[in-house]
Short mmCIF file of C-alpha atoms in Angstrom, two decimals:
data_model
loop_
_atom_site.label_atom_id
_atom_site.label_comp_id
_atom_site.label_asym_id
_atom_site.label_seq_id
_atom_site.Cartn_x
_atom_site.Cartn_y
_atom_site.Cartn_z
CA MET A 1 -29.93 -36.21 -10.92
CA GLN A 2 -32.42 -35.58 -8.10
CA MET A 3 -35.99 -34.82 -9.20
CA ALA A 4 -37.38 -31.45 -8.12
CA LYS A 5 -39.90 -31.66 -5.31
CA PRO A 6 -43.32 -30.46 -6.45
CA VAL A 7 -45.18 -27.53 -4.98
CA VAL A 8 -48.33 -29.20 -3.62
CA VAL A 9 -51.52 -27.17 -4.05
CA ALA A 10 -54.39 -28.55 -1.97
CA GLY A 11 -57.78 -27.72 -3.45
CA ALA A 12 -58.80 -27.68 -7.11
CA GLY A 13 -61.46 -24.98 -6.97
CA LEU A 14 -61.12 -21.63 -8.69
CA VAL A 15 -58.47 -20.37 -6.30
CA GLY A 16 -56.30 -23.46 -5.99
CA THR A 17 -56.40 -24.22 -9.70
CA ALA A 18 -55.46 -20.64 -10.59
CA ILE A 19 -52.47 -20.84 -8.23
CA ALA A 20 -51.35 -24.22 -9.55
CA ARG A 21 -51.69 -23.08 -13.15
CA GLU A 22 -49.69 -19.89 -12.51
CA LEU A 23 -46.90 -21.82 -10.79
CA ALA A 24 -46.73 -24.29 -13.69
CA ALA A 25 -46.63 -21.40 -16.17
CA ARG A 26 -43.58 -20.07 -14.31
CA GLY A 27 -41.78 -23.39 -14.64
CA GLU A 28 -42.44 -24.85 -11.19
CA THR A 29 -43.15 -28.56 -10.72
CA VAL A 30 -46.73 -28.67 -9.39
CA ALA A 31 -49.08 -31.28 -7.93
CA LEU A 32 -52.72 -30.15 -7.64
CA ILE A 33 -54.70 -32.37 -5.27
CA ASP A 34 -58.45 -32.65 -4.70
CA ARG A 35 -60.87 -35.42 -3.83
CA GLN A 36 -62.93 -34.61 -6.92
CA GLU A 37 -62.30 -33.19 -10.35
CA PRO A 38 -61.35 -29.50 -10.63
CA GLY A 39 -64.21 -27.05 -10.20
CA ARG A 40 -66.75 -29.52 -8.79
CA GLY A 41 -66.92 -28.06 -5.28
CA THR A 42 -68.18 -24.65 -4.24
CA SER A 43 -66.60 -23.11 -7.34
CA PHE A 44 -69.10 -25.00 -9.52
CA GLY A 45 -72.06 -22.88 -8.46
CA ASN A 46 -70.69 -19.34 -8.51
CA MET A 47 -72.64 -16.62 -10.28
CA ALA A 48 -69.95 -16.17 -12.97
CA SER A 49 -69.60 -12.46 -12.21
CA ILE A 50 -66.36 -10.49 -12.32
CA ALA A 51 -67.63 -8.12 -9.64
CA VAL A 52 -64.99 -5.40 -9.60
CA ASN A 53 -67.24 -3.19 -7.44
CA GLY A 54 -68.11 -5.94 -4.97
CA PHE A 55 -65.47 -5.37 -2.32
CA ASP A 56 -67.58 -3.30 0.08
CA ALA A 57 -66.82 -4.00 3.73
CA THR A 58 -69.99 -5.85 4.70
CA SER A 59 -69.08 -5.39 8.36
CA ARG A 60 -70.13 -1.74 8.22
CA PRO A 61 -72.80 -0.68 10.79
CA SER A 62 -75.39 -0.08 8.04
CA THR A 63 -75.28 -3.83 7.41
CA TRP A 64 -75.17 -5.30 10.90
CA LYS A 65 -77.93 -3.03 12.18
CA LYS A 66 -80.28 -4.77 9.72
CA LEU A 67 -79.38 -8.24 10.89
CA PRO A 68 -82.02 -8.60 13.65
CA PHE A 69 -84.78 -7.75 11.15
CA TRP A 70 -83.31 -10.05 8.48
CA MET A 71 -83.13 -12.96 10.92
CA MET A 72 -86.92 -12.80 11.37
CA ASN A 73 -87.67 -12.67 7.64
CA PRO A 74 -87.27 -15.92 5.64
CA GLN A 75 -87.07 -13.89 2.41
CA ALA A 76 -84.32 -11.57 3.68
CA PRO A 77 -80.92 -11.41 1.94
CA VAL A 78 -79.28 -12.88 5.06
CA THR A 79 -80.70 -15.56 7.31
CA ALA A 80 -79.37 -17.88 9.99
CA ASP A 81 -80.26 -21.23 11.50
CA PRO A 82 -81.04 -20.54 15.21
CA LEU A 83 -79.25 -23.76 16.16
CA HIS A 84 -76.08 -22.58 14.41
CA VAL A 85 -76.06 -19.02 15.78
CA PRO A 86 -74.35 -19.88 19.13
CA LYS A 87 -71.52 -21.62 17.26
CA MET A 88 -70.74 -18.51 15.22
CA ILE A 89 -70.63 -16.00 18.10
CA PRO A 90 -66.78 -15.73 18.09
CA TRP A 91 -66.83 -15.14 14.34
CA PHE A 92 -69.64 -12.58 14.66
CA LEU A 93 -67.81 -10.62 17.37
CA ARG A 94 -64.84 -10.32 15.01
CA PHE A 95 -67.28 -9.23 12.30
CA LEU A 96 -68.56 -6.43 14.51
CA ALA A 97 -65.00 -5.39 15.40
CA ALA A 98 -64.27 -5.03 11.69
CA GLY A 99 -67.02 -2.40 11.48
CA ARG A 100 -64.98 0.44 13.01
CA PRO A 101 -64.61 3.33 10.51
CA LYS A 102 -60.81 3.10 10.34
CA ARG A 103 -60.95 -0.67 9.88
CA ILE A 104 -63.61 -0.37 7.17
CA ARG A 105 -61.34 1.91 5.17
CA GLU A 106 -58.42 -0.52 5.57
CA ILE A 107 -60.61 -3.41 4.43
CA GLU A 108 -61.82 -1.53 1.37
CA ASP A 109 -58.30 -0.41 0.47
CA ALA A 110 -57.23 -4.06 0.62
CA GLY A 111 -60.20 -5.22 -1.46
CA ALA A 112 -59.56 -2.51 -4.03
CA SER A 113 -55.95 -3.66 -4.45
CA LEU A 114 -57.33 -6.96 -5.77
CA ALA A 115 -60.55 -5.83 -7.45
CA THR A 116 -59.19 -2.95 -9.52
CA ARG A 117 -56.82 -5.28 -11.38
CA ALA A 118 -59.10 -8.34 -11.44
CA LEU A 119 -60.59 -7.84 -14.92
CA ASP A 120 -57.23 -7.27 -16.60
CA ASP A 121 -55.71 -10.26 -14.83
CA ILE A 122 -58.57 -12.55 -15.93
CA ARG A 123 -58.37 -11.27 -19.51
CA ASN A 124 -54.61 -11.85 -19.57
CA LEU A 125 -55.02 -15.34 -18.12
CA LEU A 126 -57.63 -16.29 -20.71
CA ALA A 127 -55.51 -14.88 -23.53
CA THR A 128 -52.50 -16.89 -22.33
CA MET A 129 -54.64 -20.05 -22.31
CA ASN A 130 -56.08 -19.23 -25.75
CA ALA A 131 -59.56 -19.10 -24.26
CA PRO A 132 -60.73 -15.46 -24.66
CA GLY A 133 -64.26 -16.64 -25.43
CA LEU A 134 -64.78 -17.62 -21.80
CA ILE A 135 -65.38 -13.96 -20.92
CA SER A 136 -68.52 -12.22 -22.13
CA GLU A 137 -68.33 -8.73 -23.56
CA ALA A 138 -71.73 -8.05 -21.96
CA THR A 139 -71.60 -6.20 -18.66
CA CYS A 140 -73.88 -5.68 -15.64
CA LEU A 141 -76.81 -3.60 -14.43
CA GLN A 142 -77.25 -2.95 -10.71
CA LEU A 143 -80.98 -2.52 -10.02
CA TYR A 144 -82.96 -0.23 -7.72
CA GLU A 145 -86.74 -0.39 -7.44
CA THR A 146 -87.15 2.90 -5.55
CA GLU A 147 -85.33 6.17 -5.05
CA LYS A 148 -84.91 5.25 -1.38
CA ALA A 149 -83.17 2.00 -2.32
CA PHE A 150 -80.87 3.94 -4.64
CA GLN A 151 -79.99 6.44 -1.92
CA ASP A 152 -79.46 3.61 0.58
CA GLY A 153 -76.98 2.13 -1.89
CA ARG A 154 -74.92 5.29 -2.23
CA ASP A 155 -72.10 3.68 -0.25
CA ASN A 156 -71.28 1.49 -3.22
CA LEU A 157 -71.26 4.43 -5.64
CA ASP A 158 -69.03 6.37 -3.26
CA LEU A 159 -66.74 3.33 -3.16
CA MET A 160 -66.49 3.29 -6.95
CA ASP A 161 -65.81 7.03 -7.02
CA ARG A 162 -63.04 6.64 -4.45
CA TYR A 163 -61.21 3.93 -6.39
CA GLY A 164 -61.80 5.20 -9.91
CA LEU A 165 -64.28 2.55 -11.09
CA LYS A 166 -66.63 3.54 -13.87
CA TYR A 167 -70.42 3.54 -13.74
CA GLN A 168 -73.44 5.24 -15.30
CA VAL A 169 -76.82 5.88 -13.67
CA LEU A 170 -79.76 5.00 -15.96
CA THR A 171 -83.42 5.91 -15.56
CA GLY A 172 -86.58 5.97 -17.63
CA GLU A 173 -86.30 5.46 -21.36
CA ALA A 174 -82.51 5.14 -21.27
CA LEU A 175 -82.85 2.19 -18.90
CA ARG A 176 -85.51 0.52 -21.11
CA GLU A 177 -83.32 0.97 -24.16
CA HIS A 178 -80.41 -0.73 -22.45
CA GLU A 179 -82.45 -3.69 -21.14
CA PRO A 180 -85.96 -3.99 -22.61
CA LEU A 181 -86.76 -7.11 -20.56
CA LEU A 182 -86.70 -5.29 -17.22
CA ASN A 183 -89.88 -4.77 -15.23
CA PRO A 184 -91.01 -1.11 -15.68
CA ALA A 185 -91.44 -0.95 -11.89
CA ILE A 186 -87.66 -0.81 -11.55
CA LEU A 187 -86.88 2.88 -11.23
CA LYS A 188 -83.10 3.04 -11.69
CA ALA A 189 -80.07 0.99 -12.58
CA VAL A 190 -76.35 1.57 -12.44
CA LEU A 191 -74.48 0.35 -15.50
CA LEU A 192 -71.20 -1.30 -14.45
CA PRO A 193 -69.05 -1.40 -17.61
CA GLN A 194 -66.16 -3.22 -15.92
CA ASN A 195 -68.32 -6.00 -14.43
CA HIS A 196 -68.19 -8.68 -17.10
CA PHE A 197 -68.98 -12.36 -16.53
CA ILE A 198 -67.62 -15.77 -17.43
CA THR A 199 -69.67 -17.70 -19.99
CA ASP A 200 -68.91 -21.10 -18.43
CA PRO A 201 -67.61 -21.02 -14.83
CA PHE A 202 -66.96 -24.76 -14.66
CA GLY A 203 -65.23 -24.57 -18.04
CA TYR A 204 -63.02 -21.78 -16.69
CA VAL A 205 -61.66 -24.01 -13.93
CA THR A 206 -61.36 -26.97 -16.30
CA ARG A 207 -59.38 -24.92 -18.79
CA MET A 208 -56.95 -23.75 -16.09
CA ALA A 209 -56.41 -27.34 -14.96
CA GLU A 210 -55.80 -28.47 -18.54
CA ASP A 211 -53.33 -25.67 -19.10
CA MET A 212 -51.52 -26.57 -15.89
CA GLN A 213 -51.20 -30.18 -17.04
CA ALA A 214 -50.03 -29.12 -20.49
CA ARG A 215 -47.21 -27.25 -18.75
CA GLY A 216 -46.14 -30.32 -16.81
CA GLY A 217 -48.29 -30.01 -13.69
CA GLU A 218 -49.84 -33.14 -12.18
CA LEU A 219 -53.49 -33.51 -11.16
CA LEU A 220 -54.05 -35.99 -8.33
CA ARG A 221 -57.31 -37.27 -6.84
CA GLY A 222 -57.24 -37.83 -3.11
CA ASP A 223 -57.88 -36.52 0.40
CA ILE A 224 -55.07 -34.98 2.40
CA ALA A 225 -54.72 -36.62 5.82
CA ARG A 226 -51.96 -34.37 7.15
CA ILE A 227 -49.05 -32.11 6.34
CA GLU A 228 -45.76 -33.25 7.84
CA ARG A 229 -43.17 -30.77 9.06
CA ASP A 230 -40.04 -30.54 11.17
CA GLU A 231 -37.83 -27.73 12.42
CA ARG A 232 -36.93 -26.88 8.81
CA GLY A 233 -40.55 -26.51 7.70
CA VAL A 234 -42.86 -28.58 5.49
CA THR A 235 -41.48 -31.99 4.54
CA ALA A 236 -44.36 -34.02 3.04
CA VAL A 237 -48.07 -34.34 2.37
CA ILE A 238 -49.74 -37.61 3.39
CA LEU A 239 -52.97 -38.65 1.66
CA LYS A 240 -55.66 -40.70 3.38
CA ASP A 241 -54.96 -43.66 1.10
CA GLY A 242 -51.37 -43.74 2.37
CA ARG A 243 -49.63 -41.99 -0.53
CA ARG A 244 -46.77 -39.76 0.55
CA ILE A 245 -45.61 -36.75 -1.48
CA GLU A 246 -42.25 -35.31 -0.55
CA THR A 247 -42.39 -31.52 -0.76
CA ASP A 248 -41.06 -28.41 0.91
CA ARG A 249 -43.89 -26.09 -0.21
CA VAL A 250 -47.65 -26.53 0.26
CA VAL A 251 -50.46 -24.13 -0.61
CA VAL A 252 -53.74 -24.81 1.21
CA ALA A 253 -56.65 -23.53 -0.87
CA THR A 254 -59.43 -25.85 0.21
CA GLY A 255 -62.21 -23.36 0.91
CA MET A 256 -64.04 -24.08 4.15
CA ALA A 257 -61.86 -27.15 4.77
CA THR A 258 -58.91 -24.78 5.19
CA ALA A 259 -60.28 -24.00 8.67
CA ASP A 260 -59.59 -27.57 9.82
CA MET A 261 -56.23 -27.79 8.06
CA SER A 262 -54.99 -24.51 9.50
CA ARG A 263 -56.17 -25.53 12.97
CA ALA A 264 -54.19 -28.75 12.68
CA MET A 265 -51.12 -26.64 11.88
CA GLY A 266 -51.62 -24.52 14.99
CA GLU A 267 -52.88 -21.31 13.36
CA PRO A 268 -56.68 -21.51 12.99
CA ILE A 269 -58.34 -19.25 10.44
CA PRO A 270 -61.80 -18.00 11.52
CA LEU A 271 -63.95 -19.07 8.58
CA GLU A 272 -67.73 -19.22 8.46
CA THR A 273 -69.73 -20.73 5.64
CA GLU A 274 -72.02 -18.36 3.76
CA ARG A 275 -74.28 -20.90 2.14
CA GLY A 276 -75.34 -19.69 -1.30
CA TYR A 277 -77.93 -21.04 -3.72
CA HIS A 278 -78.52 -20.96 -7.43
CA THR A 279 -81.06 -22.22 -9.93
CA GLN A 280 -79.78 -22.93 -13.42
CA ILE A 281 -82.56 -22.38 -15.98
CA MET A 282 -81.79 -24.01 -19.32
CA ALA A 283 -85.09 -22.99 -20.98
CA PRO A 284 -85.63 -19.37 -19.87
CA GLY A 285 -88.38 -18.79 -22.41
CA GLY A 286 -89.43 -16.04 -24.77
CA GLY A 287 -89.07 -12.30 -24.74
CA GLY A 288 -85.55 -12.32 -26.13
CA ALA A 289 -82.16 -12.74 -24.49
CA LEU A 290 -80.89 -10.65 -21.61
CA ARG A 291 -78.32 -8.10 -22.74
CA TYR A 292 -76.73 -7.79 -19.29
CA SER A 293 -76.23 -9.69 -16.11
CA LEU A 294 -78.36 -8.21 -13.34
CA ILE A 295 -77.61 -7.66 -9.68
CA TRP A 296 -80.21 -6.43 -7.19
CA PRO A 297 -78.37 -5.40 -4.00
CA GLU A 298 -81.49 -4.84 -1.90
CA ARG A 299 -82.64 -8.42 -2.53
CA ALA A 300 -79.10 -9.86 -2.67
CA PHE A 301 -79.41 -11.84 -5.88
CA MET A 302 -78.06 -11.98 -9.41
CA VAL A 303 -79.26 -13.13 -12.82
CA THR A 304 -76.48 -14.14 -15.19
CA PRO A 305 -76.71 -15.54 -18.73
CA THR A 306 -74.12 -18.30 -18.30
CA ALA A 307 -73.45 -22.03 -18.61
CA GLY A 308 -75.81 -22.34 -21.57
CA GLY A 309 -78.81 -20.79 -19.85
CA ILE A 310 -79.78 -18.31 -17.14
CA ARG A 311 -78.39 -18.65 -13.60
CA VAL A 312 -80.30 -17.10 -10.69
CA GLY A 313 -78.52 -17.07 -7.36
CA GLY A 314 -77.17 -15.28 -4.34
CA SER A 315 -78.26 -14.66 -0.73
CA VAL A 316 -76.46 -15.66 2.46
CA GLU A 317 -77.54 -18.44 4.78
CA MET A 318 -75.54 -18.96 7.97
CA ALA A 319 -76.31 -22.56 8.85
CA GLY A 320 -73.03 -24.45 9.04
CA GLN A 321 -71.79 -27.23 6.82
CA THR A 322 -73.95 -30.20 7.83
CA ARG A 323 -77.53 -28.96 7.66
CA ALA A 324 -79.47 -30.10 4.58
CA PRO A 325 -80.06 -27.45 1.89
CA ASN A 326 -83.11 -25.23 2.34
CA TRP A 327 -84.27 -25.17 -1.28
CA ARG A 328 -86.86 -22.52 -0.42
CA ARG A 329 -83.94 -20.06 -0.47
CA ALA A 330 -83.28 -20.87 -4.12
CA ARG A 331 -86.96 -20.58 -5.04
CA ILE A 332 -87.29 -17.19 -3.34
CA LEU A 333 -84.45 -15.93 -5.57
CA VAL A 334 -86.25 -17.24 -8.66
CA GLU A 335 -89.37 -15.33 -7.64
CA HIS A 336 -87.28 -12.16 -7.31
CA ALA A 337 -85.83 -12.81 -10.77
CA LYS A 338 -89.31 -13.28 -12.29
CA PHE A 339 -90.30 -9.91 -10.86
CA ALA A 340 -87.21 -8.25 -12.35
CA VAL A 341 -87.67 -10.00 -15.71
CA PRO A 342 -91.38 -10.76 -16.16
CA SER A 343 -90.85 -12.71 -19.38
CA LEU A 344 -88.53 -15.21 -17.66
CA LYS A 345 -89.75 -18.80 -17.94
CA VAL A 346 -88.50 -21.29 -15.40
CA GLU A 347 -88.20 -24.61 -17.23
CA ASN A 348 -85.56 -27.35 -17.36
CA THR A 349 -83.91 -26.32 -14.08
CA THR A 350 -81.40 -27.61 -11.58
CA GLU A 351 -80.83 -26.32 -8.06
CA TRP A 352 -77.49 -26.07 -6.26
CA MET A 353 -76.14 -25.05 -2.86
CA GLY A 354 -72.52 -24.40 -1.89
CA HIS A 355 -70.38 -23.19 1.01
CA ARG A 356 -68.62 -19.89 0.44
CA PRO A 357 -65.70 -19.49 2.89
CA ALA A 358 -65.96 -16.10 4.61
CA THR A 359 -63.62 -14.31 6.99
CA PRO A 360 -65.12 -11.94 9.58
CA ASP A 361 -63.44 -8.92 7.97
CA THR A 362 -64.61 -9.90 4.46
CA ILE A 363 -61.17 -10.03 2.84
CA PRO A 364 -59.32 -13.28 2.08
CA VAL A 365 -56.27 -14.83 3.68
CA LEU A 366 -53.41 -14.74 1.15
CA SER A 367 -50.43 -15.52 3.29
CA ALA A 368 -47.39 -17.52 4.18
CA SER A 369 -47.79 -19.41 7.43
CA ALA A 370 -46.72 -17.50 10.51
CA LYS A 371 -45.41 -20.74 12.05
CA THR A 372 -44.23 -23.18 9.38
CA ARG A 373 -41.73 -22.48 6.61
CA GLY A 374 -42.98 -23.53 3.20
CA LEU A 375 -46.68 -23.47 4.13
CA PHE A 376 -49.08 -21.00 2.49
CA TYR A 377 -52.81 -20.27 2.69
CA ALA A 378 -55.31 -18.89 0.16
CA THR A 379 -58.89 -18.90 1.40
CA GLY A 380 -61.80 -16.76 2.60
CA HIS A 381 -62.71 -15.17 -0.74
CA GLY A 382 -66.43 -15.20 0.11
CA HIS A 383 -68.47 -14.00 -2.88
CA LEU A 384 -65.40 -12.95 -4.85
CA GLY A 385 -63.59 -16.20 -5.58
CA LEU A 386 -64.03 -15.90 -9.33
CA THR A 387 -63.37 -12.15 -9.33
CA TYR A 388 -60.08 -12.56 -7.45
CA SER A 389 -59.06 -15.88 -9.02
CA ALA A 390 -56.44 -14.80 -11.55
CA THR A 391 -55.01 -12.12 -9.27
CA THR A 392 -54.78 -14.61 -6.41
CA GLY A 393 -52.89 -16.98 -8.69
CA ILE A 394 -50.34 -14.28 -9.46
CA VAL A 395 -49.71 -13.03 -5.93
CA MET A 396 -49.64 -16.49 -4.36
CA ALA A 397 -47.17 -17.70 -6.98
CA ASP A 398 -45.02 -14.71 -6.07
CA LEU A 399 -45.18 -15.69 -2.38
CA VAL A 400 -44.42 -19.35 -3.00
CA MET A 401 -41.44 -18.51 -5.22
CA GLY A 402 -40.00 -16.02 -2.75
CA ARG A 403 -40.64 -12.99 -4.93
CA ALA A 404 -42.08 -9.63 -3.89
CA PRO A 405 -45.82 -9.94 -4.59
CA ALA A 406 -47.42 -7.69 -7.18
CA ILE A 407 -49.47 -6.04 -4.41
CA ASP A 408 -48.93 -5.49 -0.68
CA LEU A 409 -50.23 -8.64 1.04
CA THR A 410 -49.86 -7.29 4.59
CA PRO A 411 -53.65 -6.81 5.00
CA PHE A 412 -54.23 -10.45 4.01
CA ARG A 413 -51.78 -12.07 6.45
CA ILE A 414 -52.96 -15.08 8.46
CA ASP A 415 -52.02 -13.65 11.87
CA ARG A 416 -54.19 -10.54 11.59
CA PHE A 417 -57.06 -12.01 13.60
#
């Protein structure tokens, strides 16, 4: 009897591992390949947030009009390395093109199709893996220091109204009762009752990989050298150490590295790295424990009680993949967090930087190849890799197995650029 060829999933981050686990749960033979253990790449440093309201089209004019001022301010939410800016001009022109009103609405409709089911899909996944404790029942506060900042952020509230997401505006004593540790200088907050967070992001990926293996999936360490194909489609994956895996279906979910792999297959995906930073604080000090995760849109950072301590992170740095980390970015975020939570102590810390893969229209590629039968791509999740992880696993498994996906994937096709 001939052995079934495995579905090869390249990339054991949040996205790839979720896809591999879902395929194994449906009875497919799966081989998940990465050069390091699952969850050790960019997925390791995410802010643990299930950000169901985070699918705003960042290409809107209200964002890009601020960019010249941000570029001159080292503490701004977005910054860029001047030496890298010329290299990202083609990506940035596509970003501007995605800012047309009609296109913004299409982008947000697409994001909503993933985000509005994200929490339920993650809960169902964790229940199936017997790991419900990996999601916190605590939710999120979105902070505003001034009335002007709140009014400037109305786009996000309008977005939530449009797609039926819940929220509650808190001020004064009601805000202090919800989160006593907040600086009194913070005027308003929006309570986001559907924005939960994961208590151990690395553990989340690890648990998915373990569940995949328990269902018969194989976890392989190695670098992919190339994907072989002929007129029929995909035929094999060749690793750099010479191993050859016969297969007729490959899912490429390798984050920023997907840009090179897709280019080699003749259909380049325009990805840019949004370098993000975090500081993990394992001894956050007195004053009590935070009741909520906190997000401050104006300063583009989050504070999340996760991974056994407090994680402070966020921002966007456009500086390519080879430049050394600028740890000042992480320390600026910690200073913002200390302002938001004056009792926060910063002791026993580690700093981290990772490369979020971002498309110019801010929605991911979830697609079969337009050129090669049996080849699929899942990348470009930007800040929402964890949020979209379980849902991505479901819809990509549908694609790979030739089923009608649970949502319309037309907006996420690879040939849209």
